Amino acid sequence: MLDQKDNCHGIGSGNSEDHDTLTQVSTLSALLNGVYDGEVTLRELLSHGDFGIGTFDHLDGEMIILDGQVYQVKHDGTVIQPDLSLTTPFAVVTSFDIDEHHQLVSGTTFDRFERDEDTLLPTRNIFHAIRITGTFAKMVCRSIPRQSKPYPPLADVAKQESVFPFVDVEGTVVGFRCPQYVAGINLPGYHLHFISADKTAGGHVLDFTVGKAEVAVDYMPEFSMMLPQTDAFYASEMQHDKDADLGAIERDIPHDALVVMHRYL
Amino acid sequence: MLDQKDNCHGIGSGNSEDHDTLTQVSTLSALLNGVYDGEVTLRELLSHGDFGIGTFDHLDGEMIILDGQVYQVKHDGTVIQPDLSLTTPFAVVTSFDIDEHHQLVSGTTFDRFERDEDTLLPTRNIFHAIRITGTFAKMVCRSIPRQSKPYPPLADVAKQESVFPFVDVEGTVVGFRCPQYVAGINLPGYHLHFISADKTAGGHVLDFTVGKAEVAVDYMPEFSMMLPQTDAFYASEMQHDKDADLGAIERDIPHDALVVMHRYL
């Protein structure tokens, strides 16, 4: 649990170790817009954490980083450990350590997990890394195909997803919960990927039902973002900023894109 | 100018020096909600940069950091250099270095500056530190009074501001331009403070007209945020996250608050 002494949980006391930091490459808005060229190597990414999720150069599948190993779930469902010189256009990592953990009730679904966990967390205003280890009566994952230029927007790519339903599978869910205020930068709420215990299957989690599993949560009060310094990112129309009036300061995330973010990302 | 070789401006090449990073304490949403207790000492803040803006514990005035010195513009307009053990609830800093600079046309107003600069920047998708040095035919600043608990929201405090109009004043504008997608986290667009050359006057910039001045811009592709680990921040209602449906994923920043952000913050 968090250290609650003196009504202060520790920031400003100099403990800015990397393991309390969520580090991300690029923004979700850029990915939605088709900025799929890899920017940061997996080797550099691993210098910021041993636990994470993301995608790869050309949007080539789903990334899971667990215990410092990178797994790539391809569109056909196969899993490989890519060379660390491969790059990523969007990824989220941390050095995972456990601040809190508890058993999940058998039969817990993804929806139920989200609702329950939201009430258990001490706050929804910081970042959380989520690891669920155990067996799942049901686990539904998906992956997406590698794209070629000119890159289509993610909403179009998502229609080409492969869905992999698993039954009674053992493995680990790896992911994050981000605060609502990150909309546009990252995905508000839960974003989970899965890798099987034998490392042969996984992907972006669409749904699950727990068999016997434990969730471990890492509370992260620090956030770090590395933005691509490419023309594609620089030119990406991520918001209505042509009009500087106040009315324009709204999220430029149309409902369709939000559906894509939640359903497909 | 940015290094544009190979269509890539440098990220991922390992050059993650602090001077390309905007570092901020807390979120703007939390400040709007009245989370005014200082969290990070000025000493710690200075370890992340020598250039910045913000406010102080109990919302006690306007902060300007220039050349590694911290200036506090109090509600009565006086300027002091506070002890570095003082804390801040919200601040934005970087280690300033110049990526681009140019003269401003005499007569340039704040509004005109914003419009012109937006067209000159290579992108509006990264962070920029803005320094304008010279004389100003007109400079209008303001500061806000120290608050006591229970803290009122910033919209109420803003009504108590003091406004300081200056004529033919020499000094430096210190501030930042943030991308539109930071809404909720920081202020989209330009957020500028001012300190006079003799360090006796300044505050949050409401308006200006350039006499003879040069602007220098620091391009910052990295962003880092340290969130307060206090009950006040944890409990702050920063968004509609009670309702998990997609429709709720919108900015919980009412128009009044946006006006406050632009006019008063």
Short mmCIF file of C-alpha atoms in Angstrom, two decimals:
data_model
loop_
_atom_site.label_atom_id
_atom_site.label_comp_id
_atom_site.label_asym_id
_atom_site.label_seq_id
_atom_site.Cartn_x
_atom_site.Cartn_y
_atom_site.Cartn_z
CA MET A 1 0.00 0.00 0.00
CA LEU A 2 0.97 3.59 -0.36
CA ASP A 3 2.85 5.22 2.43
CA GLN A 4 0.29 7.64 3.83
CA LYS A 5 2.26 9.19 6.63
CA ASP A 6 1.94 12.94 7.07
CA ASN A 7 -0.87 12.97 4.51
CA CYS A 8 1.81 12.86 1.85
CA HIS A 9 2.66 9.88 -0.28
CA GLY A 10 6.21 10.77 -1.01
CA ILE A 11 6.68 13.07 -3.99
CA GLY A 12 9.11 15.87 -3.53
CA SER A 13 11.09 13.75 -1.16
CA GLY A 14 13.61 12.98 -3.85
CA ASN A 15 12.51 9.41 -4.60
CA SER A 16 12.18 9.86 -8.33
CA GLU A 17 13.32 6.35 -9.22
CA ASP A 18 12.31 5.26 -12.65
CA HIS A 19 10.04 2.56 -11.26
CA ASP A 20 7.45 5.15 -10.26
CA THR A 21 7.40 6.60 -13.77
CA LEU A 22 5.22 5.69 -16.70
CA THR A 23 7.25 6.40 -19.82
CA GLN A 24 5.58 6.61 -23.19
CA VAL A 25 6.68 7.05 -26.77
CA SER A 26 4.61 9.49 -28.85
CA THR A 27 0.91 10.18 -28.31
CA LEU A 28 -2.19 8.13 -28.91
CA SER A 29 -3.57 10.89 -31.14
CA ALA A 30 -0.58 10.51 -33.44
CA LEU A 31 -1.06 6.75 -33.62
CA LEU A 32 -4.75 7.18 -34.40
CA ASN A 33 -3.69 9.49 -37.23
CA GLY A 34 -1.40 6.91 -38.78
CA VAL A 35 2.02 7.93 -37.44
CA TYR A 36 3.27 4.31 -37.49
CA ASP A 37 6.97 4.75 -38.21
CA GLY A 38 9.04 3.44 -35.34
CA GLU A 39 10.93 6.12 -33.43
CA VAL A 40 12.55 4.46 -30.46
CA THR A 41 14.38 1.14 -30.49
CA LEU A 42 13.26 -1.66 -28.21
CA ARG A 43 16.70 -1.46 -26.62
CA GLU A 44 16.12 2.17 -25.66
CA LEU A 45 12.57 1.40 -24.56
CA LEU A 46 13.85 -1.29 -22.19
CA SER A 47 16.11 1.31 -20.58
CA HIS A 48 12.89 2.90 -19.28
CA GLY A 49 11.25 -0.24 -17.94
CA ASP A 50 10.83 -4.00 -17.89
CA PHE A 51 7.03 -4.06 -18.22
CA GLY A 52 4.82 -2.55 -20.88
CA ILE A 53 2.71 -2.60 -23.97
CA GLY A 54 2.69 -0.98 -27.39
CA THR A 55 3.06 -1.69 -31.04
CA PHE A 56 5.90 -1.90 -33.55
CA ASP A 57 7.27 -0.10 -36.61
CA HIS A 58 4.65 -0.17 -39.38
CA LEU A 59 2.05 -1.12 -36.73
CA ASP A 60 3.31 -4.69 -36.97
CA GLY A 61 1.38 -6.42 -34.19
CA GLU A 62 0.94 -6.11 -30.44
CA MET A 63 3.77 -5.58 -27.98
CA ILE A 64 4.00 -7.12 -24.52
CA ILE A 65 7.02 -6.46 -22.31
CA LEU A 66 7.15 -8.75 -19.30
CA ASP A 67 10.15 -9.29 -17.02
CA GLY A 68 12.29 -7.32 -19.43
CA GLN A 69 11.49 -9.55 -22.42
CA VAL A 70 9.73 -8.14 -25.48
CA TYR A 71 7.09 -10.27 -27.21
CA GLN A 72 5.54 -9.45 -30.58
CA VAL A 73 2.14 -10.94 -31.32
CA LYS A 74 1.81 -10.89 -35.10
CA HIS A 75 -1.41 -10.60 -37.06
CA ASP A 76 -1.48 -14.39 -37.59
CA GLY A 77 -1.28 -14.97 -33.86
CA THR A 78 2.30 -16.18 -33.75
CA VAL A 79 4.56 -14.76 -31.05
CA ILE A 80 8.21 -13.88 -31.55
CA GLN A 81 10.89 -12.14 -29.54
CA PRO A 82 11.96 -9.39 -31.93
CA ASP A 83 15.47 -8.08 -32.31
CA LEU A 84 16.02 -5.13 -29.98
CA SER A 85 17.00 -2.94 -32.92
CA LEU A 86 13.35 -2.97 -33.98
CA THR A 87 11.59 0.32 -33.31
CA THR A 88 8.23 1.36 -31.89
CA PRO A 89 5.96 4.26 -32.83
CA PHE A 90 3.92 4.01 -29.60
CA ALA A 91 4.68 2.21 -26.38
CA VAL A 92 4.13 2.56 -22.64
CA VAL A 93 6.57 1.11 -20.13
CA THR A 94 7.55 1.15 -16.47
CA SER A 95 9.82 -0.70 -14.13
CA PHE A 96 7.18 -2.77 -12.44
CA ASP A 97 7.10 -3.12 -8.71
CA ILE A 98 4.14 -4.10 -6.60
CA ASP A 99 2.42 -1.51 -4.44
CA GLU A 100 -0.71 -3.57 -3.89
CA HIS A 101 -1.99 -6.99 -4.89
CA HIS A 102 -5.04 -9.14 -4.34
CA GLN A 103 -6.82 -12.21 -5.65
CA LEU A 104 -9.51 -11.84 -8.27
CA VAL A 105 -12.78 -13.68 -7.79
CA SER A 106 -13.26 -16.56 -10.21
CA GLY A 107 -15.62 -15.50 -12.98
CA THR A 108 -14.47 -11.87 -12.94
CA THR A 109 -14.87 -10.40 -16.42
CA PHE A 110 -12.88 -7.54 -17.96
CA ASP A 111 -15.82 -5.15 -17.39
CA ARG A 112 -16.24 -6.27 -13.81
CA PHE A 113 -12.48 -6.00 -13.22
CA GLU A 114 -12.47 -2.40 -14.45
CA ARG A 115 -15.36 -1.39 -12.21
CA ASP A 116 -14.03 -3.20 -9.13
CA GLU A 117 -10.47 -2.00 -9.55
CA ASP A 118 -11.57 1.61 -9.96
CA THR A 119 -13.18 1.48 -6.52
CA LEU A 120 -10.15 -0.20 -4.94
CA LEU A 121 -7.47 2.19 -6.19
CA PRO A 122 -6.60 5.01 -3.78
CA THR A 123 -7.01 7.50 -6.63
CA ARG A 124 -7.81 7.64 -10.31
CA ASN A 125 -5.63 10.73 -10.71
CA ILE A 126 -2.27 9.03 -11.08
CA PHE A 127 -1.03 6.28 -13.40
CA HIS A 128 -1.18 2.58 -12.55
CA ALA A 129 0.53 -0.44 -14.04
CA ILE A 130 -1.65 -3.55 -13.91
CA ARG A 131 -0.40 -7.14 -13.95
CA ILE A 132 -2.83 -10.05 -13.71
CA THR A 133 -1.22 -13.45 -13.41
CA GLY A 134 -3.06 -16.76 -13.42
CA THR A 135 -5.52 -18.75 -15.46
CA PHE A 136 -8.38 -17.39 -17.50
CA ALA A 137 -11.49 -19.41 -18.32
CA LYS A 138 -11.84 -17.08 -21.29
CA MET A 139 -9.35 -14.74 -22.90
CA VAL A 140 -10.07 -12.91 -26.14
CA CYS A 141 -7.15 -11.18 -27.81
CA ARG A 142 -6.51 -9.60 -31.15
CA SER A 143 -3.67 -8.38 -33.29
CA ILE A 144 -3.37 -6.13 -36.31
CA PRO A 145 -1.52 -6.44 -39.63
CA ARG A 146 1.66 -4.63 -40.60
CA GLN A 147 0.88 -1.51 -42.64
CA SER A 148 2.50 0.03 -45.69
CA LYS A 149 2.73 3.69 -46.67
CA PRO A 150 0.73 5.73 -47.16
CA TYR A 151 -0.48 4.66 -43.74
CA PRO A 152 -4.25 4.51 -43.24
CA PRO A 153 -5.68 5.80 -39.96
CA LEU A 154 -5.98 3.31 -37.12
CA ALA A 155 -9.75 3.19 -37.45
CA ASP A 156 -9.31 1.63 -40.91
CA VAL A 157 -6.55 -0.75 -39.84
CA ALA A 158 -8.66 -1.96 -36.94
CA LYS A 159 -11.13 -3.47 -39.37
CA GLN A 160 -8.40 -5.91 -40.44
CA GLU A 161 -7.80 -7.26 -36.94
CA SER A 162 -7.49 -10.96 -36.17
CA VAL A 163 -9.31 -12.11 -33.06
CA PHE A 164 -7.95 -14.99 -30.99
CA PRO A 165 -10.30 -16.58 -28.45
CA PHE A 166 -8.63 -18.77 -25.84
CA VAL A 167 -10.20 -21.11 -23.27
CA ASP A 168 -8.63 -22.09 -19.95
CA VAL A 169 -5.36 -20.38 -20.74
CA GLU A 170 -2.59 -19.58 -18.29
CA GLY A 171 -0.65 -16.37 -18.64
CA THR A 172 -0.19 -12.74 -17.71
CA VAL A 173 -2.16 -9.62 -18.48
CA VAL A 174 0.18 -6.62 -18.84
CA GLY A 175 -1.17 -3.11 -19.00
CA PHE A 176 -1.97 0.25 -17.53
CA ARG A 177 -4.72 2.43 -16.15
CA CYS A 178 -4.37 6.09 -17.14
CA PRO A 179 -6.26 9.05 -15.68
CA GLN A 180 -9.10 10.58 -17.66
CA TYR A 181 -7.08 13.75 -18.20
CA VAL A 182 -4.64 11.99 -20.57
CA ALA A 183 -7.25 11.81 -23.36
CA GLY A 184 -5.42 12.59 -26.60
CA ILE A 185 -2.06 11.66 -25.08
CA ASN A 186 -2.87 8.12 -23.99
CA LEU A 187 -5.94 5.96 -23.40
CA PRO A 188 -8.01 6.95 -20.35
CA GLY A 189 -8.88 3.87 -18.32
CA TYR A 190 -7.55 0.36 -18.75
CA HIS A 191 -5.41 -0.74 -21.69
CA LEU A 192 -4.38 -4.39 -21.34
CA HIS A 193 -2.40 -6.88 -23.43
CA PHE A 194 -1.92 -10.61 -22.74
CA ILE A 195 0.86 -13.13 -23.14
CA SER A 196 0.37 -16.82 -22.43
CA ALA A 197 2.57 -18.57 -19.88
CA ASP A 198 4.26 -20.59 -22.63
CA LYS A 199 4.75 -17.37 -24.66
CA THR A 200 3.03 -18.81 -27.74
CA ALA A 201 -0.12 -16.67 -27.75
CA GLY A 202 -1.44 -13.28 -26.76
CA GLY A 203 -2.37 -9.87 -28.06
CA HIS A 204 -4.47 -6.86 -27.18
CA VAL A 205 -7.11 -7.89 -24.63
CA LEU A 206 -10.71 -7.50 -25.80
CA ASP A 207 -12.30 -9.55 -23.04
CA PHE A 208 -11.52 -12.11 -20.37
CA THR A 209 -13.04 -14.15 -17.58
CA VAL A 210 -10.78 -15.01 -14.67
CA GLY A 211 -10.29 -18.60 -13.63
CA LYS A 212 -7.83 -18.19 -10.78
CA ALA A 213 -5.68 -15.09 -10.90
CA GLU A 214 -4.03 -12.39 -8.85
CA VAL A 215 -3.75 -8.74 -9.82
CA ALA A 216 -0.73 -6.66 -8.82
CA VAL A 217 -0.79 -2.89 -9.14
CA ASP A 218 2.08 -0.43 -9.34
CA TYR A 219 1.16 3.16 -8.40
CA MET A 220 2.98 5.63 -10.64
CA PRO A 221 2.91 9.35 -9.78
CA GLU A 222 5.36 10.30 -12.52
CA PHE A 223 4.76 10.50 -16.24
CA SER A 224 7.30 10.94 -19.00
CA MET A 225 6.64 11.31 -22.73
CA MET A 226 9.08 11.23 -25.64
CA LEU A 227 7.63 12.81 -28.76
CA PRO A 228 8.78 11.75 -32.23
CA GLN A 229 10.83 14.39 -33.99
CA THR A 230 9.70 13.45 -37.46
CA ASP A 231 7.86 15.36 -40.13
CA ALA A 232 4.97 12.87 -39.85
CA PHE A 233 4.49 13.63 -36.17
CA TYR A 234 5.13 17.34 -36.60
CA ALA A 235 2.50 17.60 -39.32
CA SER A 236 -0.08 15.32 -37.72
CA GLU A 237 -3.40 17.13 -37.27
CA MET A 238 -3.92 16.16 -33.67
CA GLN A 239 -6.33 18.88 -32.69
CA HIS A 240 -8.38 21.85 -33.81
CA ASP A 241 -5.69 24.35 -33.09
CA LYS A 242 -6.26 26.38 -36.22
CA ASP A 243 -8.86 28.31 -34.32
CA ALA A 244 -7.39 29.82 -31.23
CA ASP A 245 -10.66 30.85 -29.60
CA LEU A 246 -11.71 29.18 -26.41
CA GLY A 247 -14.48 27.18 -27.97
CA ALA A 248 -11.88 25.30 -29.93
CA ILE A 249 -10.22 23.97 -26.83
CA GLU A 250 -12.05 20.71 -26.81
CA ARG A 251 -10.90 17.22 -27.40
CA ASP A 252 -10.52 16.58 -31.08
CA ILE A 253 -11.36 12.96 -30.63
CA PRO A 254 -14.52 12.10 -32.53
CA HIS A 255 -16.75 9.40 -31.12
CA ASP A 256 -15.68 6.93 -33.81
CA ALA A 257 -12.08 7.34 -32.81
CA LEU A 258 -12.95 6.80 -29.17
CA VAL A 259 -14.67 3.57 -30.11
CA VAL A 260 -11.54 2.57 -31.98
CA MET A 261 -9.36 3.48 -29.01
CA HIS A 262 -11.38 1.35 -26.65
CA ARG A 263 -12.20 -1.48 -28.94
CA TYR A 264 -9.03 -1.80 -30.95
CA LEU A 265 -6.09 -0.15 -29.34
CA MET B 1 16.77 25.44 -36.24
CA LEU B 2 15.99 21.80 -35.74
CA ASP B 3 18.29 19.28 -37.25
CA GLN B 4 16.23 17.89 -40.09
CA LYS B 5 18.62 15.40 -41.58
CA ASP B 6 17.17 12.05 -42.53
CA ASN B 7 13.71 13.41 -41.94
CA CYS B 8 14.25 12.82 -38.26
CA HIS B 9 14.91 15.44 -35.64
CA GLY B 10 16.82 13.35 -33.20
CA ILE B 11 14.66 11.41 -30.75
CA GLY B 12 15.63 7.85 -30.20
CA SER B 13 19.23 8.76 -30.82
CA GLY B 14 19.92 8.77 -27.12
CA ASN B 15 20.06 12.53 -26.65
CA SER B 16 17.65 12.70 -23.76
CA GLU B 17 19.35 15.59 -22.01
CA ASP B 18 17.15 17.41 -19.57
CA HIS B 19 17.27 20.58 -21.65
CA ASP B 20 14.90 19.11 -24.21
CA THR B 21 12.38 18.23 -21.52
CA LEU B 22 9.51 20.25 -20.16
CA THR B 23 9.07 19.18 -16.55
CA GLN B 24 5.91 20.07 -14.69
CA VAL B 25 4.62 19.66 -11.15
CA SER B 26 1.00 18.50 -10.82
CA THR B 27 -1.74 19.24 -13.37
CA LEU B 28 -3.56 22.39 -14.30
CA SER B 29 -6.87 20.67 -13.53
CA ALA B 30 -5.75 20.12 -9.95
CA LEU B 31 -4.75 23.79 -9.60
CA LEU B 32 -8.10 24.91 -11.02
CA ASN B 33 -9.73 22.73 -8.36
CA GLY B 34 -7.85 24.40 -5.52
CA VAL B 35 -4.98 21.97 -4.90
CA TYR B 36 -2.68 24.80 -3.74
CA ASP B 37 -0.48 23.06 -1.19
CA GLY B 38 3.13 23.09 -2.30
CA GLU B 39 4.52 19.69 -3.18
CA VAL B 40 7.98 20.22 -4.59
CA THR B 41 10.65 22.55 -3.16
CA LEU B 42 12.12 25.25 -5.34
CA ARG B 43 15.47 23.55 -4.82
CA GLU B 44 14.15 20.33 -6.37
CA LEU B 45 12.40 22.28 -9.10
CA LEU B 46 15.68 23.94 -10.06
CA SER B 47 17.24 20.50 -10.50
CA HIS B 48 14.92 20.14 -13.52
CA GLY B 49 15.63 23.48 -15.14
CA ASP B 50 16.82 27.07 -14.96
CA PHE B 51 13.83 28.64 -16.75
CA GLY B 52 10.16 28.44 -15.90
CA ILE B 53 6.92 29.70 -14.47
CA GLY B 54 4.43 28.63 -11.82
CA THR B 55 3.00 29.59 -8.50
CA PHE B 56 3.84 28.97 -4.85
CA ASP B 57 2.51 27.16 -1.79
CA HIS B 58 -0.92 28.59 -0.89
CA LEU B 59 -1.05 30.15 -4.40
CA ASP B 60 1.15 32.94 -3.10
CA GLY B 61 1.87 34.95 -6.24
CA GLU B 62 3.46 34.38 -9.63
CA MET B 63 6.71 32.49 -10.22
CA ILE B 64 9.35 33.39 -12.77
CA ILE B 65 12.54 31.34 -13.07
CA LEU B 66 15.17 33.01 -15.22
CA ASP B 67 18.85 32.06 -15.43
CA GLY B 68 18.37 29.73 -12.49
CA GLN B 69 17.02 32.45 -10.17
CA VAL B 70 13.50 32.20 -8.74
CA TYR B 71 11.41 35.38 -8.50
CA GLN B 72 8.13 35.65 -6.62
CA VAL B 73 5.77 38.43 -7.67
CA LYS B 74 3.46 38.96 -4.71
CA HIS B 75 -0.12 40.20 -4.84
CA ASP B 76 1.01 43.74 -4.00
CA GLY B 77 3.42 43.75 -6.93
CA THR B 78 6.62 43.44 -4.95
CA VAL B 79 9.20 40.93 -6.14
CA ILE B 80 11.31 38.78 -3.83
CA GLN B 81 13.72 35.90 -4.27
CA PRO B 82 12.15 33.27 -2.03
CA ASP B 83 14.04 30.75 0.04
CA LEU B 84 14.57 27.57 -1.96
CA SER B 85 12.86 25.55 0.77
CA LEU B 86 9.57 27.12 -0.31
CA THR B 87 7.35 24.72 -2.23
CA THR B 88 5.21 24.88 -5.36
CA PRO B 89 1.87 23.23 -6.17
CA PHE B 90 2.22 23.87 -9.92
CA ALA B 91 5.22 24.82 -11.99
CA VAL B 92 6.70 24.26 -15.43
CA VAL B 93 10.45 24.33 -16.02
CA THR B 94 13.14 23.46 -18.52
CA SER B 95 16.83 24.00 -19.03
CA PHE B 96 16.57 26.71 -21.62
CA ASP B 97 18.67 26.60 -24.72
CA ILE B 98 17.99 28.40 -27.96
CA ASP B 99 16.88 26.42 -31.01
CA GLU B 100 15.64 29.46 -32.93
CA HIS B 101 15.48 33.20 -32.38
CA HIS B 102 14.34 36.28 -34.25
CA GLN B 103 13.50 39.93 -33.75
CA LEU B 104 9.93 40.95 -33.05
CA VAL B 105 8.45 43.83 -35.00
CA SER B 106 7.93 46.94 -32.91
CA GLY B 107 4.26 47.24 -32.00
CA THR B 108 3.73 43.48 -31.86
CA THR B 109 0.97 42.71 -29.36
CA PHE B 110 0.49 39.54 -27.34
CA ASP B 111 -2.32 38.42 -29.67
CA ARG B 112 -0.25 39.15 -32.74
CA PHE B 113 2.75 37.39 -31.24
CA GLU B 114 0.70 34.26 -30.64
CA ARG B 115 -0.64 34.18 -34.19
CA ASP B 116 2.71 34.93 -35.83
CA GLU B 117 4.68 32.51 -33.69
CA ASP B 118 2.23 29.69 -34.37
CA THR B 119 2.94 30.00 -38.07
CA LEU B 120 6.72 30.15 -37.55
CA LEU B 121 7.09 27.11 -35.33
CA PRO B 122 7.96 23.91 -37.22
CA THR B 123 5.15 22.14 -35.37
CA ARG B 124 2.51 22.76 -32.75
CA ASN B 125 2.70 19.15 -31.62
CA ILE B 126 5.68 19.43 -29.28
CA PHE B 127 6.43 21.74 -26.35
CA HIS B 128 8.21 25.08 -26.70
CA ALA B 129 9.84 27.35 -24.17
CA ILE B 130 9.49 31.02 -25.09
CA ARG B 131 11.81 33.81 -23.97
CA ILE B 132 11.26 37.39 -25.14
CA THR B 133 13.94 39.83 -24.10
CA GLY B 134 13.86 43.58 -24.69
CA THR B 135 11.70 46.60 -24.08
CA PHE B 136 7.94 46.72 -24.10
CA ALA B 137 5.96 49.88 -24.86
CA LYS B 138 3.19 48.25 -22.86
CA MET B 139 3.26 45.32 -20.46
CA VAL B 140 0.25 44.34 -18.36
CA CYS B 141 0.83 41.81 -15.60
CA ARG B 142 -1.13 40.55 -12.67
CA SER B 143 -0.64 38.58 -9.47
CA ILE B 144 -2.92 36.78 -7.07
CA PRO B 145 -3.21 36.74 -3.29
CA ARG B 146 -2.08 33.97 -0.96
CA GLN B 147 -4.98 31.68 -0.06
CA SER B 148 -6.01 30.01 3.18
CA LYS B 149 -7.78 26.70 3.68
CA PRO B 150 -10.34 25.66 2.77
CA TYR B 151 -8.98 26.69 -0.62
CA PRO B 152 -11.46 28.24 -3.05
CA PRO B 153 -11.26 27.22 -6.71
CA LEU B 154 -8.98 29.26 -8.94
CA ALA B 155 -11.94 30.88 -10.69
CA ASP B 156 -12.86 32.56 -7.39
CA VAL B 157 -9.30 33.52 -6.51
CA ALA B 158 -8.82 35.12 -9.92
CA LYS B 159 -11.41 37.73 -9.04
CA GLN B 160 -8.99 39.04 -6.39
CA GLU B 161 -6.11 39.62 -8.82
CA SER B 162 -4.03 42.77 -8.85
CA VAL B 163 -3.24 44.15 -12.29
CA PHE B 164 0.02 46.01 -12.93
CA PRO B 165 0.26 48.07 -16.12
CA PHE B 166 3.78 49.09 -17.15
CA VAL B 167 4.90 51.53 -19.84
CA ASP B 168 8.27 51.41 -21.65
CA VAL B 169 9.59 48.67 -19.42
CA GLU B 170 12.67 46.56 -20.04
CA GLY B 171 12.67 42.91 -19.10
CA THR B 172 12.11 39.31 -20.05
CA VAL B 173 9.00 37.31 -20.84
CA VAL B 174 9.38 33.72 -19.64
CA GLY B 175 6.93 31.06 -20.66
CA PHE B 176 5.82 28.12 -22.71
CA ARG B 177 3.68 27.02 -25.60
CA CYS B 178 1.98 23.67 -25.01
CA PRO B 179 0.21 21.53 -27.62
CA GLN B 180 -3.57 21.48 -27.71
CA TYR B 181 -3.61 17.87 -26.53
CA VAL B 182 -2.37 18.81 -23.03
CA ALA B 183 -5.76 20.32 -22.09
CA GLY B 184 -6.45 19.26 -18.51
CA ILE B 185 -2.77 18.66 -17.83
CA ASN B 186 -1.40 22.08 -18.77
CA LEU B 187 -2.53 25.15 -20.66
CA PRO B 188 -2.81 24.70 -24.44
CA GLY B 189 -1.17 27.60 -26.24
CA TYR B 190 0.96 30.33 -24.74
CA HIS B 191 1.39 30.88 -20.99
CA LEU B 192 3.76 33.75 -20.29
CA HIS B 193 5.08 35.51 -17.18
CA PHE B 194 7.27 38.66 -17.05
CA ILE B 195 10.12 39.92 -14.92
CA SER B 196 11.57 43.39 -15.34
CA ALA B 197 15.27 43.83 -16.04
CA ASP B 198 15.80 45.36 -12.59
CA LYS B 199 13.84 42.48 -11.03
CA THR B 200 11.44 44.81 -9.23
CA ALA B 201 8.26 44.11 -11.19
CA GLY B 202 6.50 41.40 -13.11
CA GLY B 203 3.76 38.81 -12.95
CA HIS B 204 1.51 36.78 -15.18
CA VAL B 205 1.31 38.43 -18.62
CA LEU B 206 -2.15 39.61 -19.63
CA ASP B 207 -1.04 41.77 -22.55
CA PHE B 208 1.99 43.47 -24.04
CA THR B 209 3.17 45.57 -26.95
CA VAL B 210 6.76 45.13 -28.05
CA GLY B 211 9.08 48.10 -28.23
CA LYS B 212 12.31 46.41 -29.31
CA ALA B 213 12.62 42.75 -28.42
CA GLU B 214 13.90 39.39 -29.54
CA VAL B 215 12.19 36.07 -29.01
CA ALA B 216 14.15 32.89 -28.46
CA VAL B 217 12.47 29.51 -28.67
CA ASP B 218 13.54 26.17 -27.24
CA TYR B 219 11.97 23.13 -28.95
CA MET B 220 11.17 20.46 -26.39
CA PRO B 221 10.13 17.00 -27.59
CA GLU B 222 10.10 15.49 -24.10
CA PHE B 223 7.57 15.99 -21.36
CA SER B 224 7.77 14.93 -17.74
CA MET B 225 5.14 15.30 -15.04
CA MET B 226 5.41 14.78 -11.28
CA LEU B 227 2.03 14.27 -9.66
CA PRO B 228 1.41 15.22 -6.03
CA GLN B 229 0.97 12.24 -3.75
CA THR B 230 -1.40 13.95 -1.40
CA ASP B 231 -4.96 13.25 -0.38
CA ALA B 232 -6.01 16.60 -1.88
CA PHE B 233 -4.66 15.64 -5.31
CA TYR B 234 -5.85 12.06 -5.04
CA ALA B 235 -9.39 13.16 -4.23
CA SER B 236 -9.57 16.06 -6.69
CA GLU B 237 -12.50 15.66 -9.07
CA MET B 238 -10.56 16.29 -12.25
CA GLN B 239 -12.87 14.59 -14.69
CA HIS B 240 -16.14 12.83 -15.23
CA ASP B 241 -14.73 9.41 -14.63
CA LYS B 242 -17.63 8.16 -12.60
CA ASP B 243 -19.31 7.20 -15.82
CA ALA B 244 -17.17 4.85 -17.82
CA ASP B 245 -19.12 5.07 -21.06
CA LEU B 246 -17.49 6.61 -24.08
CA GLY B 247 -19.62 9.72 -24.04
CA ALA B 248 -18.05 10.64 -20.75
CA ILE B 249 -14.60 10.80 -22.24
CA GLU B 250 -14.64 14.49 -22.84
CA ARG B 251 -12.75 17.29 -21.26
CA ASP B 252 -14.27 18.19 -17.94
CA ILE B 253 -13.22 21.76 -18.33
CA PRO B 254 -16.25 24.00 -18.37
CA HIS B 255 -16.10 27.18 -20.43
CA ASP B 256 -15.82 29.35 -17.30
CA ALA B 257 -12.74 27.47 -16.26
CA LEU B 258 -11.22 27.86 -19.71
CA VAL B 259 -11.74 31.59 -19.48
CA VAL B 260 -10.03 31.51 -16.12
CA MET B 261 -7.16 29.48 -17.52
CA HIS B 262 -6.55 31.92 -20.33
CA ARG B 263 -7.27 35.11 -18.52
CA TYR B 264 -5.88 34.41 -15.12
CA LEU B 265 -3.49 31.55 -15.07
#
